[in-house]
């Protein structure tokens, strides 16, 4: 009997201590939250306001694992991620039963089907397409689907190496993106398109202007087949690449031709091209120096803006035209861009 009473006394005392400690903790948090000036939620709703941050952070994982439907997330949903994972693991890329995509939305079906599709052995006979017949070294492009530019720096070394090796295996080309040509782009032996962004990474002189010498050096590489002048990309039209100082390590600095440890903000457009005429001059100059086809990449907002461009080409003659035009969609991805540009500017394809 005496032992039971002692145990009850001990539990009661422990309970009072725990309750007291909790009350003291709440009081301390209350005072901290009420007096701090950096977070309005915690100042207005002391202690309880802290749960908002915890739940917002955890909510992302709860939604992803428990609540989001297979086709719900953007830019890639669970069904797409699983499909890629299966294919990459060599487990095949077929699925059973019907599509789980909402095919009732207009524009969902992207490709038209051929009434008499080619047989397996007929693919080999499709002709490569010549790009840049006016260049000293036109490119016989072998492939229809290729890998769009994603800079080394935005992507890690293993990612760029994997793309280069995969592109060589698939017989397709890989664009460097605006961050210059890294050894990892060349490693797999695939065809490479050298992109020139507004900061001219990889082909710039000390002042950030286009360096003919560097252009020649790159053009001499057998793997580099064409040059792509980036006017804009879907995720950030009218905004150059953004590279924070902490990302500019010695390797990135050497590849891009910038100073290590210093932030690099690209100009919003090529300083050499303030109108369509100057753009055509720049294309002709790069083609002349490199001897390789030169195209442009952009995203479209309205057709009117482009009409003077084509009028200028008609006036100068077809030799003045870019050798190819890459059209990005407003929905395209990026390594870093302001959200309003990503969300609101440029037409989706
Ligand atoms: C991580 C990342 C980096 C990118 N870097 C570049 C770049 O350097 N230059 C460029 O023109 N586009 C860049 N893009 C855009 C892509 O090249 C492409 O235009 C866009 O993602 C749309 O194509 P998609 O629908 O196949 O994704 C980048 C995209 C991503 C996701």
mmCIF file of C-alpha atoms and ligand atoms in Angstrom:
data_model
loop_
_atom_site.group_PDB
_atom_site.id
_atom_site.type_symbol
_atom_site.label_atom_id
_atom_site.label_comp_id
_atom_site.label_asym_id
_atom_site.label_seq_id
_atom_site.Cartn_x
_atom_site.Cartn_y
_atom_site.Cartn_z
ATOM 1 C CA UNK A 1 0.000 0.000 0.000
ATOM 2 C CA UNK A 2 2.797 2.388 1.064
ATOM 3 C CA UNK A 3 4.759 1.572 -2.138
ATOM 4 C CA UNK A 4 1.746 2.337 -4.357
ATOM 5 C CA UNK A 5 1.249 5.710 -2.643
ATOM 6 C CA UNK A 6 4.938 6.610 -3.194
ATOM 7 C CA UNK A 7 4.686 5.720 -6.902
ATOM 8 C CA UNK A 8 1.524 7.838 -7.276
ATOM 9 C CA UNK A 9 3.209 10.718 -5.455
ATOM 10 C CA UNK A 10 6.221 10.448 -7.727
ATOM 11 C CA UNK A 11 4.046 10.402 -10.905
ATOM 12 C CA UNK A 12 2.030 13.387 -9.674
ATOM 13 C CA UNK A 13 5.225 15.313 -8.961
ATOM 14 C CA UNK A 14 6.713 14.379 -12.363
ATOM 15 C CA UNK A 15 3.483 15.495 -14.054
ATOM 16 C CA UNK A 16 3.603 18.847 -12.276
ATOM 17 C CA UNK A 17 7.274 19.273 -13.311
ATOM 18 C CA UNK A 18 6.591 18.427 -16.964
ATOM 19 C CA UNK A 19 3.585 20.752 -16.995
ATOM 20 C CA UNK A 20 5.652 23.501 -15.390
ATOM 21 C CA UNK A 21 8.512 23.021 -17.877
ATOM 22 C CA UNK A 22 6.043 23.133 -20.777
ATOM 23 C CA UNK A 23 4.413 26.291 -19.432
ATOM 24 C CA UNK A 24 7.873 27.875 -19.013
ATOM 25 C CA UNK A 25 8.822 26.890 -22.588
ATOM 26 C CA UNK A 26 5.582 28.363 -23.968
ATOM 27 C CA UNK A 27 6.196 31.539 -21.966
ATOM 28 C CA UNK A 28 9.776 31.861 -23.294
ATOM 29 C CA UNK A 29 8.637 31.238 -26.896
ATOM 30 C CA UNK A 30 5.794 33.740 -26.351
ATOM 31 C CA UNK A 31 8.238 36.423 -25.210
ATOM 32 C CA UNK A 32 10.667 35.642 -28.089
ATOM 33 C CA UNK A 33 7.885 35.728 -30.703
ATOM 34 C CA UNK A 34 6.242 38.870 -29.306
ATOM 35 C CA UNK A 35 9.482 40.848 -29.193
ATOM 36 C CA UNK A 36 11.140 39.732 -32.451
ATOM 37 C CA UNK A 37 10.668 41.956 -35.515
ATOM 38 C CA UNK A 38 11.522 39.703 -38.462
ATOM 39 C CA UNK A 39 8.342 37.589 -38.695
ATOM 40 C CA UNK A 40 4.897 39.253 -38.602
ATOM 41 C CA UNK A 41 2.999 35.952 -38.225
ATOM 42 C CA UNK A 42 4.890 34.961 -35.080
ATOM 43 C CA UNK A 43 4.596 38.492 -33.644
ATOM 44 C CA UNK A 44 0.808 38.564 -34.157
ATOM 45 C CA UNK A 45 0.218 34.918 -33.251
ATOM 46 C CA UNK A 46 2.980 34.056 -30.773
ATOM 47 C CA UNK A 47 3.864 30.327 -30.331
ATOM 48 C CA UNK A 48 0.929 29.042 -32.407
ATOM 49 C CA UNK A 49 2.250 30.930 -35.477
ATOM 50 C CA UNK A 50 5.263 28.601 -35.442
ATOM 51 C CA UNK A 51 3.085 25.681 -36.560
ATOM 52 C CA UNK A 52 2.322 27.488 -39.820
ATOM 53 C CA UNK A 53 5.972 27.247 -40.900
ATOM 54 C CA UNK A 54 6.272 23.619 -39.815
ATOM 55 C CA UNK A 55 3.096 22.573 -41.630
ATOM 56 C CA UNK A 56 3.938 24.566 -44.801
ATOM 57 C CA UNK A 57 7.318 22.844 -44.984
ATOM 58 C CA UNK A 58 5.958 19.369 -44.259
ATOM 59 C CA UNK A 59 2.910 19.922 -46.501
ATOM 60 C CA UNK A 60 5.049 19.662 -49.629
ATOM 61 C CA UNK A 61 6.033 16.115 -48.680
ATOM 62 C CA UNK A 62 2.561 15.091 -47.492
ATOM 63 C CA UNK A 63 1.021 16.277 -50.779
ATOM 64 C CA UNK A 64 3.686 14.566 -52.872
ATOM 65 C CA UNK A 65 3.453 11.198 -51.141
ATOM 66 C CA UNK A 66 -0.156 10.973 -49.991
ATOM 67 C CA UNK A 67 -2.493 13.453 -51.645
ATOM 68 C CA UNK A 68 -1.290 14.518 -55.140
ATOM 69 C CA UNK A 69 -2.878 12.480 -57.946
ATOM 70 C CA UNK A 70 -0.556 10.712 -60.416
ATOM 71 C CA UNK A 71 -1.034 13.405 -63.077
ATOM 72 C CA UNK A 72 -1.346 16.443 -60.858
ATOM 73 C CA UNK A 73 2.109 17.887 -60.224
ATOM 74 C CA UNK A 74 4.028 20.358 -62.423
ATOM 75 C CA UNK A 75 6.319 20.492 -64.296
ATOM 76 C CA UNK A 76 6.639 16.699 -64.022
ATOM 77 C CA UNK A 77 4.086 14.487 -62.348
ATOM 78 C CA UNK A 78 4.414 11.117 -60.655
ATOM 79 C CA UNK A 79 3.284 9.147 -63.740
ATOM 80 C CA UNK A 80 6.011 10.771 -65.876
ATOM 81 C CA UNK A 81 8.692 10.374 -63.234
ATOM 82 C CA UNK A 82 7.851 6.685 -62.741
ATOM 83 C CA UNK A 83 7.853 6.100 -66.491
ATOM 84 C CA UNK A 84 11.312 7.662 -66.867
ATOM 85 C CA UNK A 85 12.630 5.713 -63.870
ATOM 86 C CA UNK A 86 11.364 2.415 -65.300
ATOM 87 C CA UNK A 87 12.872 3.099 -68.704
ATOM 88 C CA UNK A 88 16.192 4.245 -67.195
ATOM 89 C CA UNK A 89 16.397 1.109 -65.066
ATOM 90 C CA UNK A 90 15.935 -1.039 -68.161
ATOM 91 C CA UNK A 91 12.523 -2.231 -66.942
ATOM 92 C CA UNK A 92 10.813 -1.268 -70.205
ATOM 93 C CA UNK A 93 8.714 1.771 -70.996
ATOM 94 C CA UNK A 94 5.297 0.241 -71.612
ATOM 95 C CA UNK A 95 2.265 0.695 -69.366
ATOM 96 C CA UNK A 96 -1.051 -1.131 -69.282
ATOM 97 C CA UNK A 97 -4.684 -0.073 -69.887
ATOM 98 C CA UNK A 98 -5.607 3.442 -71.036
ATOM 99 C CA UNK A 99 -3.897 6.796 -70.642
ATOM 100 C CA UNK A 100 -4.305 8.479 -67.275
ATOM 101 C CA UNK A 101 -3.762 11.832 -68.945
ATOM 102 C CA UNK A 102 -6.829 14.048 -69.286
ATOM 103 C CA UNK A 103 -7.148 13.822 -73.070
ATOM 104 C CA UNK A 104 -10.325 15.943 -73.079
ATOM 105 C CA UNK A 105 -8.287 19.155 -72.732
ATOM 106 C CA UNK A 106 -7.763 20.786 -76.179
ATOM 107 C CA UNK A 107 -4.135 20.611 -77.313
ATOM 108 C CA UNK A 108 -3.367 17.469 -75.301
ATOM 109 C CA UNK A 109 -2.555 15.238 -78.281
ATOM 110 C CA UNK A 110 0.636 16.676 -79.770
ATOM 111 C CA UNK A 111 1.496 14.299 -82.605
ATOM 112 C CA UNK A 112 -0.512 13.188 -85.614
ATOM 113 C CA UNK A 113 -0.187 9.552 -86.573
ATOM 114 C CA UNK A 114 0.919 8.332 -90.013
ATOM 115 C CA UNK A 115 -1.480 6.024 -91.865
ATOM 116 C CA UNK A 116 1.449 3.840 -93.020
ATOM 117 C CA UNK A 117 4.245 4.221 -90.457
ATOM 118 C CA UNK A 118 7.776 3.166 -91.478
ATOM 119 C CA UNK A 119 8.857 -0.361 -90.597
ATOM 120 C CA UNK A 120 11.764 -0.839 -88.206
ATOM 121 C CA UNK A 121 14.340 -1.289 -90.977
ATOM 122 C CA UNK A 122 13.058 1.773 -92.838
ATOM 123 C CA UNK A 123 14.197 4.245 -90.167
ATOM 124 C CA UNK A 124 17.802 3.805 -91.241
ATOM 125 C CA UNK A 125 16.991 5.096 -94.705
ATOM 126 C CA UNK A 126 15.674 8.517 -93.523
ATOM 127 C CA UNK A 127 17.993 11.203 -94.870
ATOM 128 C CA UNK A 128 19.913 13.540 -92.531
ATOM 129 C CA UNK A 129 18.864 17.176 -92.903
ATOM 130 C CA UNK A 130 21.451 19.686 -94.094
ATOM 131 C CA UNK A 131 21.522 22.791 -91.913
ATOM 132 C CA UNK A 132 23.468 25.848 -93.030
ATOM 133 C CA UNK A 133 24.224 25.260 -96.719
ATOM 134 C CA UNK A 134 25.750 28.759 -96.802
ATOM 135 C CA UNK A 135 28.317 27.980 -94.100
ATOM 136 C CA UNK A 136 31.799 26.669 -95.021
ATOM 137 C CA UNK A 137 30.971 23.512 -93.023
ATOM 138 C CA UNK A 138 27.232 22.771 -93.193
ATOM 139 C CA UNK A 139 25.883 20.295 -90.641
ATOM 140 C CA UNK A 140 24.204 17.068 -91.731
ATOM 141 C CA UNK A 141 21.829 16.774 -88.771
ATOM 142 C CA UNK A 142 21.013 13.109 -88.239
ATOM 143 C CA UNK A 143 18.250 13.392 -85.673
ATOM 144 C CA UNK A 144 14.810 14.869 -85.122
ATOM 145 C CA UNK A 145 14.776 14.897 -81.304
ATOM 146 C CA UNK A 146 17.778 16.448 -79.571
ATOM 147 C CA UNK A 147 18.825 17.806 -76.186
ATOM 148 C CA UNK A 148 18.113 21.477 -75.584
ATOM 149 C CA UNK A 149 20.645 23.738 -73.859
ATOM 150 C CA UNK A 150 21.137 23.426 -70.114
ATOM 151 C CA UNK A 151 24.330 25.088 -68.888
ATOM 152 C CA UNK A 152 27.110 23.356 -67.008
ATOM 153 C CA UNK A 153 26.681 25.077 -63.646
ATOM 154 C CA UNK A 154 22.892 24.926 -63.829
ATOM 155 C CA UNK A 155 23.402 21.164 -64.254
ATOM 156 C CA UNK A 156 26.004 19.206 -62.288
ATOM 157 C CA UNK A 157 28.994 17.382 -63.748
ATOM 158 C CA UNK A 158 27.363 13.899 -63.571
ATOM 159 C CA UNK A 159 24.235 15.247 -65.288
ATOM 160 C CA UNK A 160 26.158 16.824 -68.188
ATOM 161 C CA UNK A 161 28.349 13.722 -68.573
ATOM 162 C CA UNK A 162 25.248 11.509 -68.633
ATOM 163 C CA UNK A 163 23.630 13.692 -71.308
ATOM 164 C CA UNK A 164 26.787 13.680 -73.423
ATOM 165 C CA UNK A 165 27.220 9.899 -73.206
ATOM 166 C CA UNK A 166 23.481 9.347 -73.802
ATOM 167 C CA UNK A 167 23.389 11.711 -76.790
ATOM 168 C CA UNK A 168 26.306 9.867 -78.422
ATOM 169 C CA UNK A 169 24.568 6.538 -77.834
ATOM 170 C CA UNK A 170 21.303 7.828 -79.305
ATOM 171 C CA UNK A 171 22.994 9.605 -82.260
ATOM 172 C CA UNK A 172 21.522 12.987 -81.353
ATOM 173 C CA UNK A 173 23.005 16.400 -80.629
ATOM 174 C CA UNK A 174 23.472 18.181 -77.312
ATOM 175 C CA UNK A 175 23.338 21.955 -76.893
ATOM 176 C CA UNK A 176 25.748 23.413 -74.340
ATOM 177 C CA UNK A 177 23.353 26.065 -73.030
ATOM 178 C CA UNK A 178 24.696 29.550 -72.399
ATOM 179 C CA UNK A 179 27.298 28.541 -69.790
ATOM 180 C CA UNK A 180 30.067 27.722 -72.277
ATOM 181 C CA UNK A 181 31.402 24.424 -73.571
ATOM 182 C CA UNK A 182 32.663 22.243 -70.700
ATOM 183 C CA UNK A 183 34.913 19.199 -71.244
ATOM 184 C CA UNK A 184 31.963 17.168 -69.910
ATOM 185 C CA UNK A 185 29.824 18.202 -72.911
ATOM 186 C CA UNK A 186 32.462 16.736 -75.224
ATOM 187 C CA UNK A 187 33.239 13.648 -73.156
ATOM 188 C CA UNK A 188 30.639 11.315 -74.689
ATOM 189 C CA UNK A 189 31.659 12.159 -78.258
ATOM 190 C CA UNK A 190 28.208 13.386 -79.361
ATOM 191 C CA UNK A 191 27.584 16.290 -81.758
ATOM 192 C CA UNK A 192 27.538 19.548 -79.805
ATOM 193 C CA UNK A 193 25.786 22.846 -80.504
ATOM 194 C CA UNK A 194 27.631 25.737 -78.871
ATOM 195 C CA UNK A 195 25.182 28.270 -77.500
ATOM 196 C CA UNK A 196 26.203 31.902 -77.158
ATOM 197 C CA UNK A 197 24.228 33.728 -74.476
ATOM 198 C CA UNK A 198 24.266 37.475 -73.888
ATOM 199 C CA UNK A 199 27.258 37.206 -71.502
ATOM 200 C CA UNK A 200 29.163 35.288 -74.246
ATOM 201 C CA UNK A 201 30.370 32.694 -71.729
ATOM 202 C CA UNK A 202 33.183 30.654 -73.255
ATOM 203 C CA UNK A 203 33.634 33.024 -76.208
ATOM 204 C CA UNK A 204 34.209 36.349 -74.419
ATOM 205 C CA UNK A 205 37.221 38.586 -74.073
ATOM 206 C CA UNK A 206 38.224 40.342 -70.832
ATOM 207 C CA UNK A 207 35.553 43.034 -71.386
ATOM 208 C CA UNK A 208 32.799 40.511 -72.032
ATOM 209 C CA UNK A 209 32.703 41.126 -75.797
ATOM 210 C CA UNK A 210 32.674 38.383 -78.429
ATOM 211 C CA UNK A 211 36.217 37.094 -78.906
ATOM 212 C CA UNK A 212 37.003 36.022 -82.477
ATOM 213 C CA UNK A 213 39.989 34.066 -81.205
ATOM 214 C CA UNK A 214 37.882 31.950 -78.814
ATOM 215 C CA UNK A 215 35.207 31.528 -81.473
ATOM 216 C CA UNK A 216 37.834 30.144 -83.880
ATOM 217 C CA UNK A 217 39.254 27.826 -81.196
ATOM 218 C CA UNK A 218 35.810 26.349 -80.510
ATOM 219 C CA UNK A 219 34.888 26.143 -84.193
ATOM 220 C CA UNK A 220 38.045 24.103 -84.758
ATOM 221 C CA UNK A 221 36.643 21.343 -82.502
ATOM 222 C CA UNK A 222 35.254 18.600 -84.738
ATOM 223 C CA UNK A 223 32.397 17.900 -82.301
ATOM 224 C CA UNK A 224 31.035 21.449 -82.366
ATOM 225 C CA UNK A 225 28.691 21.469 -85.336
ATOM 226 C CA UNK A 226 26.781 24.742 -85.056
ATOM 227 C CA UNK A 227 26.486 27.949 -83.033
ATOM 228 C CA UNK A 228 23.231 29.091 -81.476
ATOM 229 C CA UNK A 229 22.815 32.730 -80.531
ATOM 230 C CA UNK A 230 20.397 32.923 -77.615
ATOM 231 C CA UNK A 231 18.096 35.944 -77.820
ATOM 232 C CA UNK A 232 15.685 34.579 -75.226
ATOM 233 C CA UNK A 233 14.410 31.388 -73.643
ATOM 234 C CA UNK A 234 10.846 30.680 -72.559
ATOM 235 C CA UNK A 235 11.504 30.875 -68.834
ATOM 236 C CA UNK A 236 13.169 34.301 -68.911
ATOM 237 C CA UNK A 237 12.655 36.409 -72.032
ATOM 238 C CA UNK A 238 14.387 39.777 -71.701
ATOM 239 C CA UNK A 239 16.571 38.575 -68.849
ATOM 240 C CA UNK A 240 20.108 37.275 -69.031
ATOM 241 C CA UNK A 241 21.533 34.343 -67.080
ATOM 242 C CA UNK A 242 22.031 34.827 -63.330
ATOM 243 C CA UNK A 243 25.049 33.221 -61.680
ATOM 244 C CA UNK A 244 25.518 33.913 -57.951
ATOM 245 C CA UNK A 245 29.081 34.372 -56.634
ATOM 246 C CA UNK A 246 29.064 31.100 -54.659
ATOM 247 C CA UNK A 247 28.515 29.127 -57.877
ATOM 248 C CA UNK A 248 31.509 30.690 -59.650
ATOM 249 C CA UNK A 249 34.216 28.212 -58.629
ATOM 250 C CA UNK A 250 37.587 27.921 -60.376
ATOM 251 C CA UNK A 251 36.345 25.408 -62.974
ATOM 252 C CA UNK A 252 33.178 27.359 -63.885
ATOM 253 C CA UNK A 253 35.193 30.608 -64.015
ATOM 254 C CA UNK A 254 37.707 29.059 -66.437
ATOM 255 C CA UNK A 255 35.029 27.542 -68.711
ATOM 256 C CA UNK A 256 32.955 30.721 -68.813
ATOM 257 C CA UNK A 257 35.845 33.209 -68.912
ATOM 258 C CA UNK A 258 34.810 35.123 -65.770
ATOM 259 C CA UNK A 259 36.372 35.925 -62.388
ATOM 260 C CA UNK A 260 36.209 33.253 -59.692
ATOM 261 C CA UNK A 261 33.956 34.056 -56.707
ATOM 262 C CA UNK A 262 32.288 37.038 -58.407
ATOM 263 C CA UNK A 263 28.565 37.064 -59.316
ATOM 264 C CA UNK A 264 27.911 37.200 -63.048
ATOM 265 C CA UNK A 265 24.737 38.843 -64.293
ATOM 266 C CA UNK A 266 24.274 38.625 -68.070
ATOM 267 C CA UNK A 267 23.040 41.650 -70.032
ATOM 268 C CA UNK A 268 19.351 41.496 -71.047
ATOM 269 C CA UNK A 269 20.329 41.291 -74.708
ATOM 270 C CA UNK A 270 23.402 41.020 -76.918
ATOM 271 C CA UNK A 271 25.087 44.417 -76.774
ATOM 272 C CA UNK A 272 25.979 44.065 -80.469
ATOM 273 C CA UNK A 273 22.359 43.584 -81.566
ATOM 274 C CA UNK A 274 19.967 46.457 -80.821
ATOM 275 C CA UNK A 275 17.803 45.894 -83.902
ATOM 276 C CA UNK A 276 17.105 43.250 -86.551
ATOM 277 C CA UNK A 277 19.750 44.573 -88.940
ATOM 278 C CA UNK A 278 22.454 44.367 -86.280
ATOM 279 C CA UNK A 279 21.298 40.856 -85.373
ATOM 280 C CA UNK A 280 21.683 39.726 -88.991
ATOM 281 C CA UNK A 281 25.136 41.356 -89.087
ATOM 282 C CA UNK A 282 26.098 39.453 -85.944
ATOM 283 C CA UNK A 283 24.872 36.126 -87.358
ATOM 284 C CA UNK A 284 26.851 36.719 -90.557
ATOM 285 C CA UNK A 285 29.951 37.639 -88.522
ATOM 286 C CA UNK A 286 29.838 34.476 -86.373
ATOM 287 C CA UNK A 287 29.206 32.305 -89.452
ATOM 288 C CA UNK A 288 32.097 33.971 -91.227
ATOM 289 C CA UNK A 289 34.575 33.559 -88.370
ATOM 290 C CA UNK A 290 33.518 30.025 -87.358
ATOM 291 C CA UNK A 291 32.661 28.641 -90.786
ATOM 292 C CA UNK A 292 29.772 26.758 -89.170
ATOM 293 C CA UNK A 293 25.977 27.221 -89.309
ATOM 294 C CA UNK A 294 24.570 29.871 -86.971
ATOM 295 C CA UNK A 295 21.008 29.999 -85.676
ATOM 296 C CA UNK A 296 19.019 31.868 -83.054
ATOM 297 C CA UNK A 297 16.919 30.758 -80.096
ATOM 298 C CA UNK A 298 13.945 32.697 -78.816
ATOM 299 C CA UNK A 299 10.451 32.556 -77.366
ATOM 300 C CA UNK A 300 7.522 34.253 -79.107
ATOM 301 C CA UNK A 301 5.097 36.765 -77.675
ATOM 302 C CA UNK A 302 3.535 38.394 -80.726
ATOM 303 C CA UNK A 303 4.139 37.906 -84.451
ATOM 304 C CA UNK A 304 4.187 41.667 -85.199
ATOM 305 C CA UNK A 305 7.558 42.086 -83.504
ATOM 306 C CA UNK A 306 9.093 39.544 -85.898
ATOM 307 C CA UNK A 307 7.693 40.813 -89.195
ATOM 308 C CA UNK A 308 10.457 43.448 -89.684
ATOM 309 C CA UNK A 309 13.023 40.684 -89.130
ATOM 310 C CA UNK A 310 11.759 38.642 -92.056
ATOM 311 C CA UNK A 311 11.289 41.782 -94.175
ATOM 312 C CA UNK A 312 14.952 42.620 -93.508
ATOM 313 C CA UNK A 313 15.981 39.088 -94.560
ATOM 314 C CA UNK A 314 13.955 39.385 -97.783
ATOM 315 C CA UNK A 315 15.641 42.753 -98.426
ATOM 316 C CA UNK A 316 19.170 41.393 -97.832
ATOM 317 C CA UNK A 317 18.641 38.085 -99.618
ATOM 318 C CA UNK A 318 18.397 34.549 -98.258
ATOM 319 C CA UNK A 319 22.129 34.313 -97.499
ATOM 320 C CA UNK A 320 21.490 36.734 -94.628
ATOM 321 C CA UNK A 321 18.990 34.434 -92.904
ATOM 322 C CA UNK A 322 19.887 32.498 -89.758
ATOM 323 C CA UNK A 323 20.559 28.832 -90.535
ATOM 324 C CA UNK A 324 17.973 27.684 -88.005
ATOM 325 C CA UNK A 325 15.539 29.151 -85.491
ATOM 326 C CA UNK A 326 14.897 27.410 -82.176
ATOM 327 C CA UNK A 327 11.486 28.305 -80.745
ATOM 328 C CA UNK A 328 11.134 27.763 -77.007
ATOM 329 C CA UNK A 329 7.795 27.677 -75.206
ATOM 330 C CA UNK A 330 6.834 30.041 -72.399
ATOM 331 C CA UNK A 331 6.468 26.908 -70.251
ATOM 332 C CA UNK A 332 10.169 26.005 -70.670
ATOM 333 C CA UNK A 333 12.382 25.393 -67.655
ATOM 334 C CA UNK A 334 15.562 27.107 -66.469
ATOM 335 C CA UNK A 335 18.268 27.061 -63.820
ATOM 336 C CA UNK A 336 17.240 30.437 -62.338
ATOM 337 C CA UNK A 337 14.662 33.063 -63.358
ATOM 338 C CA UNK A 338 12.326 35.570 -61.736
ATOM 339 C CA UNK A 339 8.881 33.991 -61.202
ATOM 340 C CA UNK A 340 6.830 36.691 -63.020
ATOM 341 C CA UNK A 341 8.869 36.118 -66.212
ATOM 342 C CA UNK A 342 8.511 32.362 -65.856
ATOM 343 C CA UNK A 343 4.770 32.557 -65.251
ATOM 344 C CA UNK A 344 3.590 35.442 -67.392
ATOM 345 C CA UNK A 345 5.810 36.188 -70.398
ATOM 346 C CA UNK A 346 6.012 34.318 -73.734
ATOM 347 C CA UNK A 347 3.524 31.980 -75.421
ATOM 348 C CA UNK A 348 3.468 28.320 -74.414
ATOM 349 C CA UNK A 349 4.040 25.950 -77.340
HETATM 350 C C1 LIG B 1 18.220 23.462 -65.634
HETATM 351 C C2 LIG B 1 17.920 24.140 -66.941
HETATM 352 C C3 LIG B 1 18.875 24.966 -67.511
HETATM 353 C C4 LIG B 1 18.627 25.606 -68.726
HETATM 354 N N1 LIG B 1 19.608 26.384 -69.293
HETATM 355 C C5 LIG B 1 19.378 26.956 -70.504
HETATM 356 C C6 LIG B 1 20.408 27.688 -71.157
HETATM 357 O O1 LIG B 1 21.522 27.828 -70.670
HETATM 358 N N2 LIG B 1 20.112 28.223 -72.371
HETATM 359 C C7 LIG B 1 18.887 28.071 -72.973
HETATM 360 O O2 LIG B 1 18.686 28.569 -74.072
HETATM 361 N N3 LIG B 1 17.906 27.374 -72.371
HETATM 362 C C8 LIG B 1 18.117 26.805 -71.163
HETATM 363 N N4 LIG B 1 17.134 26.062 -70.589
HETATM 364 C C9 LIG B 1 15.839 25.895 -71.312
HETATM 365 C C10 LIG B 1 15.835 24.623 -72.156
HETATM 366 O O3 LIG B 1 16.876 24.641 -73.110
HETATM 367 C C11 LIG B 1 14.513 24.469 -72.920
HETATM 368 O O4 LIG B 1 14.394 25.519 -73.855
HETATM 369 C C12 LIG B 1 13.297 24.492 -72.023
HETATM 370 O O5 LIG B 1 13.497 23.710 -70.882
HETATM 371 C C13 LIG B 1 12.050 23.970 -72.778
HETATM 372 O O6 LIG B 1 12.234 22.694 -73.281
HETATM 373 P P1 LIG B 1 11.481 21.442 -72.625
HETATM 374 O O7 LIG B 1 10.017 21.726 -72.802
HETATM 375 O O8 LIG B 1 11.974 20.278 -73.400
HETATM 376 O O9 LIG B 1 11.901 21.416 -71.187
HETATM 377 C C14 LIG B 1 17.366 25.426 -69.374
HETATM 378 C C15 LIG B 1 16.408 24.588 -68.801
HETATM 379 C C16 LIG B 1 16.659 23.951 -67.593
HETATM 380 C C17 LIG B 1 15.601 23.041 -67.011
#
